[in-house]
Coordinates of C-alpha atoms and ligand atoms in Angstrom, one line a residue:
M1 CA 94.8 126.2 116.7
N2 CA 94.9 123.9 119.7
K3 CA 97.3 124.1 122.5
L4 CA 98.8 120.7 123.1
P5 CA 99.4 119.5 126.6
G6 CA 102.7 119.5 128.3
Q7 CA 106.1 118.8 127.0
I8 CA 106.7 116.5 124.0
L9 CA 109.3 113.8 124.5
K10 CA 110.7 112.0 121.5
A11 CA 113.2 109.4 120.3
P12 CA 116.4 111.2 119.4
E13 CA 116.0 110.2 115.7
H14 CA 112.4 111.5 115.6
F15 CA 112.6 115.1 116.8
L16 CA 109.3 116.8 117.1
S17 CA 109.5 120.6 116.8
Q18 CA 107.4 123.1 118.6
Q19 CA 106.2 124.3 115.2
D20 CA 104.8 120.8 114.5
I21 CA 103.0 120.9 117.8
Q22 CA 101.5 124.3 117.2
T23 CA 100.1 123.3 113.8
V24 CA 98.3 120.2 114.9
K25 CA 94.6 120.9 114.1
M26 CA 91.6 119.3 115.7
Q27 CA 88.7 117.7 114.0
T28 CA 85.3 118.3 115.4
P29 CA 82.8 116.5 113.3
Q30 CA 79.2 116.5 114.6
G31 CA 78.2 113.0 114.1
R32 CA 79.1 110.0 112.0
R33 CA 76.6 110.5 109.2
D34 CA 77.3 114.2 108.9
F35 CA 81.0 113.4 109.2
L36 CA 81.0 110.9 106.4
S37 CA 79.2 113.2 103.9
R38 CA 81.7 115.9 104.8
A39 CA 84.5 113.5 104.6
F40 CA 83.8 112.5 101.0
A41 CA 83.0 116.1 100.1
A42 CA 86.3 117.1 101.5
A43 CA 88.1 114.3 99.6
A44 CA 86.2 115.2 96.4
G45 CA 87.2 118.9 96.8
I46 CA 90.8 118.1 96.6
T47 CA 90.5 116.3 93.2
A48 CA 93.5 117.8 91.6
T49 CA 95.8 115.6 93.6
A50 CA 95.3 111.9 94.0
T51 CA 93.7 112.3 97.4
A52 CA 90.2 111.0 96.9
V53 CA 89.6 107.5 98.2
A54 CA 89.3 105.9 94.7
Q55 CA 90.2 106.8 91.2
A56 CA 87.4 108.9 89.6
S57 CA 87.3 107.1 86.3
P58 CA 88.5 103.8 84.9
E59 CA 89.6 105.4 81.6
G60 CA 93.1 104.4 80.7
D61 CA 93.6 101.8 83.4
P62 CA 94.6 98.6 81.7
N63 CA 94.0 96.6 84.9
I64 CA 90.3 97.2 84.6
L65 CA 90.0 97.5 80.8
N66 CA 91.8 94.3 79.7
L67 CA 90.9 90.8 80.8
P68 CA 93.8 89.3 82.8
A69 CA 95.1 85.8 82.3
H70 CA 93.3 84.6 85.4
A71 CA 90.0 85.5 83.8
T72 CA 90.6 83.7 80.5
G73 CA 92.8 80.7 81.4
L74 CA 92.6 77.6 83.6
G75 CA 93.7 78.0 87.2
Q76 CA 95.7 75.6 89.3
G77 CA 94.5 72.4 90.9
V78 CA 94.1 72.0 94.6
A79 CA 96.8 73.6 96.7
S80 CA 100.1 72.0 97.1
P81 CA 101.6 71.6 99.7
A82 CA 98.3 70.4 101.2
Y83 CA 98.7 72.8 104.1
G84 CA 98.0 76.2 102.6
N85 CA 100.2 79.2 102.5
P86 CA 99.6 82.9 102.2
S87 CA 99.8 84.6 98.7
K88 CA 103.3 85.1 97.3
F89 CA 102.4 88.8 97.3
E90 CA 102.3 88.8 101.1
V91 CA 105.9 88.0 101.8
N92 CA 106.4 91.1 103.8
L93 CA 103.9 89.9 106.4
Q94 CA 106.3 88.5 109.0
R95 CA 107.1 88.2 112.6
R96 CA 110.3 90.3 113.2
Q97 CA 113.0 90.6 115.7
S98 CA 113.4 94.1 117.1
P99 CA 116.5 95.9 116.0
G100 CA 116.6 97.6 119.4
L101 CA 116.9 94.5 121.5
T102 CA 120.2 93.0 122.7
Q103 CA 120.8 89.9 120.7
T104 CA 121.9 86.8 122.6
T105 CA 123.4 83.7 121.1
Q106 CA 120.0 83.0 119.5
A107 CA 116.9 85.1 118.9
S108 CA 114.5 84.9 121.8
V109 CA 111.7 87.3 120.9
S110 CA 109.8 87.8 117.7
F111 CA 107.1 90.5 117.3
A112 CA 103.7 90.1 115.6
P113 CA 103.0 92.5 112.7
L114 CA 100.0 94.3 114.3
Q115 CA 100.1 97.0 111.6
S116 CA 99.0 94.4 109.0
L117 CA 96.4 92.3 110.9
F118 CA 92.6 92.6 110.7
G119 CA 90.0 91.7 113.2
I120 CA 91.1 90.2 116.5
V121 CA 92.6 86.8 115.7
T122 CA 96.4 86.5 115.2
P123 CA 97.2 83.9 112.5
S124 CA 99.1 81.2 114.3
G125 CA 102.1 81.6 112.0
L126 CA 102.4 85.2 113.1
H127 CA 101.9 84.8 116.8
F128 CA 104.6 86.5 118.7
E129 CA 107.3 84.3 120.3
R130 CA 109.2 84.6 123.6
H131 CA 111.6 81.8 124.4
H132 CA 113.8 81.8 127.5
Q133 CA 115.8 78.8 126.2
G134 CA 114.7 78.1 122.6
W135 CA 111.7 76.3 121.3
W136 CA 111.2 72.6 120.8
D137 CA 108.9 70.4 118.7
I138 CA 108.0 67.8 121.3
D139 CA 106.7 64.3 120.4
P140 CA 103.2 64.4 121.8
T141 CA 103.2 60.6 122.3
K142 CA 106.1 61.0 124.8
H143 CA 104.9 64.2 126.5
R144 CA 103.6 63.7 130.0
F145 CA 101.7 66.1 132.3
M146 CA 101.8 65.6 136.1
V147 CA 99.5 66.9 138.8
N148 CA 100.9 66.7 142.4
G149 CA 101.2 68.6 145.7
L150 CA 98.1 69.0 147.9
V151 CA 96.1 66.4 146.0
K152 CA 94.8 63.0 147.2
T153 CA 96.1 61.1 144.1
P154 CA 99.0 62.6 142.2
K155 CA 98.5 61.7 138.5
V156 CA 100.4 61.6 135.2
F157 CA 98.4 62.3 132.1
T158 CA 99.3 61.5 128.4
M159 CA 98.0 63.7 125.6
D160 CA 95.4 61.0 124.8
D161 CA 94.2 61.1 128.4
L162 CA 93.8 64.9 128.3
M163 CA 92.0 64.9 125.0
R164 CA 89.3 62.5 126.3
L165 CA 88.3 65.0 128.9
P166 CA 85.6 67.7 128.5
S167 CA 87.1 70.6 126.6
V168 CA 86.3 74.3 126.2
S169 CA 87.3 76.7 123.5
R170 CA 87.8 80.4 124.2
F171 CA 89.3 83.5 122.6
H172 CA 91.9 85.3 124.7
F173 CA 94.8 87.7 124.2
I174 CA 98.3 87.0 125.5
E175 CA 100.6 89.9 126.1
C176 CA 104.2 89.6 127.4
G177 CA 104.6 91.7 130.6
A178 CA 107.6 93.4 128.8
N179 CA 105.4 94.6 125.9
S180 CA 106.0 98.4 125.2
G181 CA 108.8 98.1 127.7
M182 CA 111.2 100.3 125.6
E183 CA 108.8 103.2 125.9
W184 CA 109.5 103.5 129.7
G185 CA 112.9 104.8 128.9
N186 CA 111.6 107.1 126.2
V187 CA 113.1 104.9 123.5
A188 CA 110.4 105.3 120.9
V189 CA 110.8 102.2 118.8
P190 CA 109.9 102.9 115.1
T191 CA 106.8 100.7 114.5
V192 CA 103.8 99.3 116.3
Q193 CA 105.2 95.8 115.6
Y194 CA 108.1 96.6 118.0
S195 CA 106.2 98.9 120.4
H196 CA 103.2 96.6 120.9
G197 CA 103.9 93.3 119.0
M198 CA 104.4 91.1 122.0
L199 CA 100.7 90.7 121.8
S200 CA 98.6 88.1 120.1
C201 CA 95.1 86.6 120.3
S202 CA 93.8 83.1 119.6
E203 CA 91.0 80.7 120.1
F204 CA 92.4 78.3 122.6
T205 CA 91.1 74.8 123.2
G206 CA 91.8 72.6 126.2
V207 CA 90.7 71.4 129.6
P208 CA 90.0 73.8 132.5
L209 CA 92.8 73.3 135.1
I210 CA 90.2 73.1 137.9
T211 CA 88.8 69.9 136.3
L212 CA 92.2 68.3 136.4
L213 CA 92.8 69.4 140.0
E214 CA 89.5 68.1 141.1
H215 CA 90.1 64.8 139.2
C216 CA 93.2 64.3 141.4
G217 CA 91.3 65.1 144.6
A218 CA 92.8 68.6 145.2
D219 CA 92.6 70.1 148.7
L220 CA 90.8 73.3 147.7
K221 CA 91.0 74.7 151.2
A222 CA 94.7 74.4 151.9
G223 CA 95.6 74.7 148.3
Q224 CA 95.9 78.4 147.6
F225 CA 98.5 78.5 144.8
V226 CA 99.8 76.3 142.0
L227 CA 103.2 76.1 140.5
A228 CA 103.2 75.6 136.7
E229 CA 106.4 74.1 135.3
G230 CA 107.5 74.0 131.7
G231 CA 109.4 71.1 130.0
D232 CA 112.1 73.2 128.3
G233 CA 115.5 74.0 129.8
S234 CA 114.5 77.5 131.0
S235 CA 113.0 76.1 134.2
M236 CA 110.1 78.3 133.4
T237 CA 108.0 78.0 136.6
R238 CA 105.3 80.4 137.7
T239 CA 103.0 80.7 140.7
I240 CA 99.3 81.1 139.9
P241 CA 96.7 81.9 142.6
M242 CA 93.8 79.4 143.0
S243 CA 91.3 82.3 142.8
L244 CA 92.0 82.5 139.0
I245 CA 91.9 78.8 138.6
K246 CA 88.6 78.3 140.6
S247 CA 86.9 80.8 138.2
G248 CA 87.4 78.0 135.6
E249 CA 89.2 80.3 133.2
V250 CA 92.7 78.9 133.5
M251 CA 93.1 76.2 130.8
V252 CA 95.5 73.4 130.0
A253 CA 95.4 74.0 126.3
Y254 CA 96.4 71.9 123.3
G255 CA 94.5 73.8 120.6
Q256 CA 95.1 77.1 119.0
N257 CA 92.9 78.6 116.2
G258 CA 91.3 75.3 115.3
E259 CA 94.4 73.1 115.2
M260 CA 97.1 71.9 117.6
L261 CA 99.3 74.5 119.2
R262 CA 102.3 75.5 117.1
P263 CA 105.7 74.2 118.4
E264 CA 106.9 77.8 119.1
N265 CA 103.8 78.4 121.2
G266 CA 104.2 75.3 123.4
Y267 CA 103.1 72.2 121.4
P268 CA 101.7 70.0 122.6
L269 CA 100.5 71.6 125.8
R270 CA 100.5 75.1 127.4
L271 CA 98.8 76.9 130.2
V272 CA 96.4 79.6 129.3
V273 CA 95.9 82.2 132.1
P274 CA 93.5 84.8 130.7
G275 CA 94.3 88.4 131.6
V276 CA 97.6 87.5 133.1
Q277 CA 101.0 88.4 131.5
G278 CA 102.5 86.0 129.0
V279 CA 105.2 84.6 131.3
S280 CA 102.6 82.7 133.3
W281 CA 101.3 81.0 130.2
V282 CA 103.8 78.2 130.7
K283 CA 104.6 76.4 127.4
Y284 CA 105.5 72.7 127.1
L285 CA 103.6 72.4 130.3
R286 CA 104.6 69.3 132.2
R287 CA 103.7 69.7 135.8
I288 CA 101.2 71.5 138.1
E289 CA 101.9 71.4 141.8
L290 CA 99.2 72.6 144.3
G291 CA 100.6 74.4 147.4
D292 CA 99.6 76.7 150.2
K293 CA 101.8 79.7 149.4
P294 CA 103.5 81.5 146.5
Y295 CA 106.5 79.6 145.2
G296 CA 108.8 82.7 144.6
T297 CA 110.7 81.0 141.8
K298 CA 113.6 82.6 140.0
D299 CA 111.5 84.4 137.3
E300 CA 109.2 85.7 140.1
A301 CA 112.1 87.1 142.2
I302 CA 114.1 88.9 139.5
H303 CA 112.0 89.2 136.4
Y304 CA 108.6 90.6 135.6
I305 CA 108.6 92.8 138.7
D306 CA 108.5 96.6 138.7
L307 CA 111.0 98.8 140.4
L308 CA 109.1 101.7 142.0
P309 CA 110.4 105.3 142.7
D310 CA 110.9 104.5 146.4
G311 CA 113.2 101.6 145.6
T312 CA 110.8 98.8 146.4
H313 CA 109.6 96.2 143.9
R314 CA 106.0 95.6 142.9
Q315 CA 105.7 91.8 142.7
Y316 CA 103.0 89.4 141.4
S317 CA 101.7 92.3 139.3
G318 CA 100.6 89.9 136.7
I319 CA 97.3 91.2 135.4
Q320 CA 97.7 93.1 132.2
E321 CA 95.8 96.3 132.7
C322 CA 93.5 98.0 130.2
K323 CA 95.4 99.1 127.1
S324 CA 94.9 100.1 123.5
V325 CA 96.9 101.1 120.4
V326 CA 96.1 102.5 117.0
T327 CA 97.6 100.0 114.5
T328 CA 96.9 102.1 111.4
P329 CA 98.2 104.7 110.9
S330 CA 101.2 103.8 113.0
G331 CA 104.9 104.4 113.1
G332 CA 106.7 103.7 109.9
Q333 CA 103.6 104.0 107.7
S334 CA 102.9 106.9 105.4
L335 CA 99.5 108.5 104.5
M336 CA 98.9 108.8 100.8
G337 CA 97.7 112.4 101.0
K338 CA 94.8 114.4 102.4
G339 CA 91.4 112.9 102.6
F340 CA 89.5 109.9 104.1
Y341 CA 91.2 107.2 106.3
N342 CA 89.9 104.4 108.4
I343 CA 91.7 104.6 111.8
T344 CA 91.9 101.2 113.3
G345 CA 93.4 99.6 116.4
L346 CA 93.2 97.1 119.2
A347 CA 92.0 97.4 122.8
W348 CA 92.2 94.8 125.6
S349 CA 92.1 94.4 129.4
G350 CA 93.2 91.7 131.7
R351 CA 90.3 92.5 134.0
G352 CA 87.4 92.0 131.7
A353 CA 85.8 93.4 128.5
I354 CA 86.5 96.7 126.7
K355 CA 83.7 99.1 127.2
K356 CA 84.9 102.1 125.3
V357 CA 87.7 103.4 123.2
D358 CA 88.2 107.1 122.6
V359 CA 90.5 108.5 119.9
S360 CA 92.3 111.9 119.8
F361 CA 93.8 113.6 116.8
D362 CA 95.4 116.4 118.7
G363 CA 97.6 114.7 121.3
G364 CA 94.9 114.2 123.9
V365 CA 93.1 117.6 124.0
N366 CA 89.8 116.4 122.3
W367 CA 88.5 112.8 122.3
K368 CA 85.8 111.0 120.3
P369 CA 84.5 107.5 120.8
A370 CA 85.5 104.9 118.2
R371 CA 83.3 102.0 116.9
L372 CA 83.9 98.7 118.7
E373 CA 83.6 95.8 116.3
S374 CA 82.0 92.6 117.5
P375 CA 82.7 90.3 119.2
V376 CA 83.7 92.2 122.3
L377 CA 84.9 89.4 124.6
S378 CA 86.4 89.4 128.1
K379 CA 90.2 89.2 128.3
C380 CA 90.3 89.2 124.5
L381 CA 91.4 91.7 121.9
T382 CA 88.7 94.1 120.7
R383 CA 89.0 95.8 117.3
F384 CA 88.0 99.4 117.0
N385 CA 87.6 101.6 113.9
M386 CA 87.0 105.3 113.3
D387 CA 86.5 107.6 110.3
W388 CA 89.0 110.4 109.8
V389 CA 89.6 113.0 107.1
W390 CA 93.2 114.1 107.2
D391 CA 93.6 117.8 106.3
G392 CA 97.3 117.4 105.6
K393 CA 98.4 119.1 108.7
P394 CA 100.5 117.4 111.5
S395 CA 98.4 115.5 113.9
I396 CA 99.0 113.3 117.0
I397 CA 96.8 110.3 117.0
Q398 CA 96.1 108.5 120.3
S399 CA 93.6 105.9 121.6
R400 CA 92.4 105.5 125.2
A401 CA 90.6 102.4 126.3
T402 CA 88.2 101.9 129.2
D403 CA 87.2 98.5 130.5
D404 CA 84.1 97.3 132.2
T405 CA 85.5 97.8 135.6
G406 CA 85.7 101.5 134.8
F407 CA 89.5 101.6 134.6
V408 CA 90.7 104.2 132.1
Q409 CA 94.0 103.7 130.2
P410 CA 96.6 106.2 131.6
S411 CA 98.8 108.6 129.8
I412 CA 102.6 108.0 130.0
K413 CA 102.8 111.0 132.2
Q414 CA 100.2 109.7 134.7
L415 CA 101.9 106.3 134.6
R416 CA 105.3 107.7 135.3
E417 CA 103.9 109.8 138.2
V418 CA 103.0 106.5 140.0
R419 CA 105.5 104.1 138.7
G420 CA 108.6 106.3 138.1
T421 CA 110.9 105.8 135.1
R422 CA 112.9 102.7 135.9
S423 CA 110.4 100.0 135.0
I424 CA 110.7 97.6 132.2
Y425 CA 107.4 95.8 132.5
H426 CA 103.7 96.5 132.6
N427 CA 103.5 99.7 130.5
N428 CA 99.9 100.2 129.5
A429 CA 100.2 103.9 128.6
I430 CA 98.4 105.7 125.8
Q431 CA 100.5 105.5 122.6
S432 CA 101.0 108.6 120.5
W433 CA 101.6 108.6 116.7
L434 CA 102.7 111.8 115.0
V435 CA 101.4 112.2 111.5
Q436 CA 103.8 114.7 109.8
E437 CA 102.9 117.0 106.9
S438 CA 104.8 114.6 104.5
G439 CA 102.3 111.9 105.6
E440 CA 105.0 109.9 107.4
V441 CA 104.0 108.6 110.8
K442 CA 106.4 108.6 113.8
N443 CA 106.4 107.3 117.4
V444 CA 106.4 110.2 119.9
Q445 CA 105.6 110.6 123.5
V446 CA 103.3 113.4 124.8
A447 CA 104.4 113.8 128.4
Ligands
MTE501 N1 108.2 76.8 129.0 C1 108.2 78.1 128.7 N2 107.1 78.7 128.8 C2 107.0 80.1 128.5 C3 108.2 80.7 128.1 C4 109.4 80.0 128.0 O1 110.5 80.5 127.6 N3 109.4 78.6 128.3 N4 108.1 82.1 127.9 C5 107.1 82.8 128.6 C6 106.9 84.2 128.2 S1 107.9 85.3 129.0 C7 105.9 84.6 127.4 S2 105.7 86.2 127.1 C8 105.0 83.6 126.7 C9 105.2 83.8 125.2 O2 104.3 82.9 124.5 P1 104.5 82.7 123.0 O3 105.9 82.4 122.7 O4 103.5 81.6 122.6 O5 104.1 84.0 122.4 O6 105.3 82.3 127.0 C10 105.7 82.1 128.4 N5 105.9 80.7 128.6
MO502 MO1 107.2 87.4 128.5

């Protein structure tokens, strides 16, 4: 029996009893191969109930014994509409609005269904959305992009102008600074879609911003910051330091996952600022101004800043620190019974590549390294997997990521010690999922 650390906090509707905590049992497999053989042995040993990973025999299963219509008849011709859609059986795979968020006149946030996604790329139609004043489908022939400020020749580009220039394609995550924000206040939202779903990852294509600035004769000595301005009515303007831009990573992007950006993600042009919170990835990008100091715009003065315990604000804290989350099993899901499971999740860091992800099944007492799946890219989602045999007892599953700067993802307790409890933004704490005896998984906090 393990002793779990500290006090367990929970959402009011998901009470975690002391008894649950006491009965969480640890798993200490010796190595993967040994583990797997024992895993399947364990699963086979519980044959009486349907807990093995597959049915033992096909006898009596009409779905394997009888030829279905699709094996004997003629299928359909090429897909119509010509732009393909998911299977009709996948209708539950949707972006969703959080039931816990205040609704304004129109919905302004939709969350990506992380619990149902594989690998690292977010399908464009499931990319999360955050609109400060609604989205637009802008005519690309009328869209203009201007570069001005500390440049020799201010210029206005059309989309055709931009698409003639040398382009790059790179995979990056985007995470809203408010992702997991509800967890600060110990409001454990029910599913990973709502706790972590303001996170997506795409292959972006565009022109490095530094190329455009140099093209306009930028003063790279005096010019220390740029202002990025969006074309929608939200006056979404953000300051971005030239140090990020000079690295060549910041991109004026028109492509997303092999096609043009989706309207809700900024069509026809958005800024891609790898590693930095989503708000700086200005959509419907229409202007870049080069200046010698931070601009302190409205969204930089009152939003996306962190109120610290001493009453001061942490400002320009835009880099999304190292973070991870187990996406299956996660809140709202139910395990089908004892036996083997693939634990899977995502890890990312705004400072570089993921080096390691450890997983705990006992609320953070013992940790074991997960397998990182390739590719492992800088400022990009990394997929991790791990084998697990569930013994049917309550368990608290957590993941803890380390990036290549050596930064280790903190617990919510460690984070609160430094940042207090009054933040909304920049919560990169370890996430805890309680697997109950019934198999139901709930969002809890181990603090
Ligand atoms: N022009 C404009 N750019 C914007 C926003 C906006 O409302 N208008 N929202 C920002 C915020 S807060 C985030 S988190 C990301 C969300 O990008 P997405 O909607 O493509 O997921 O875009 C940023 N860029
Ligand atoms: Mo955001």
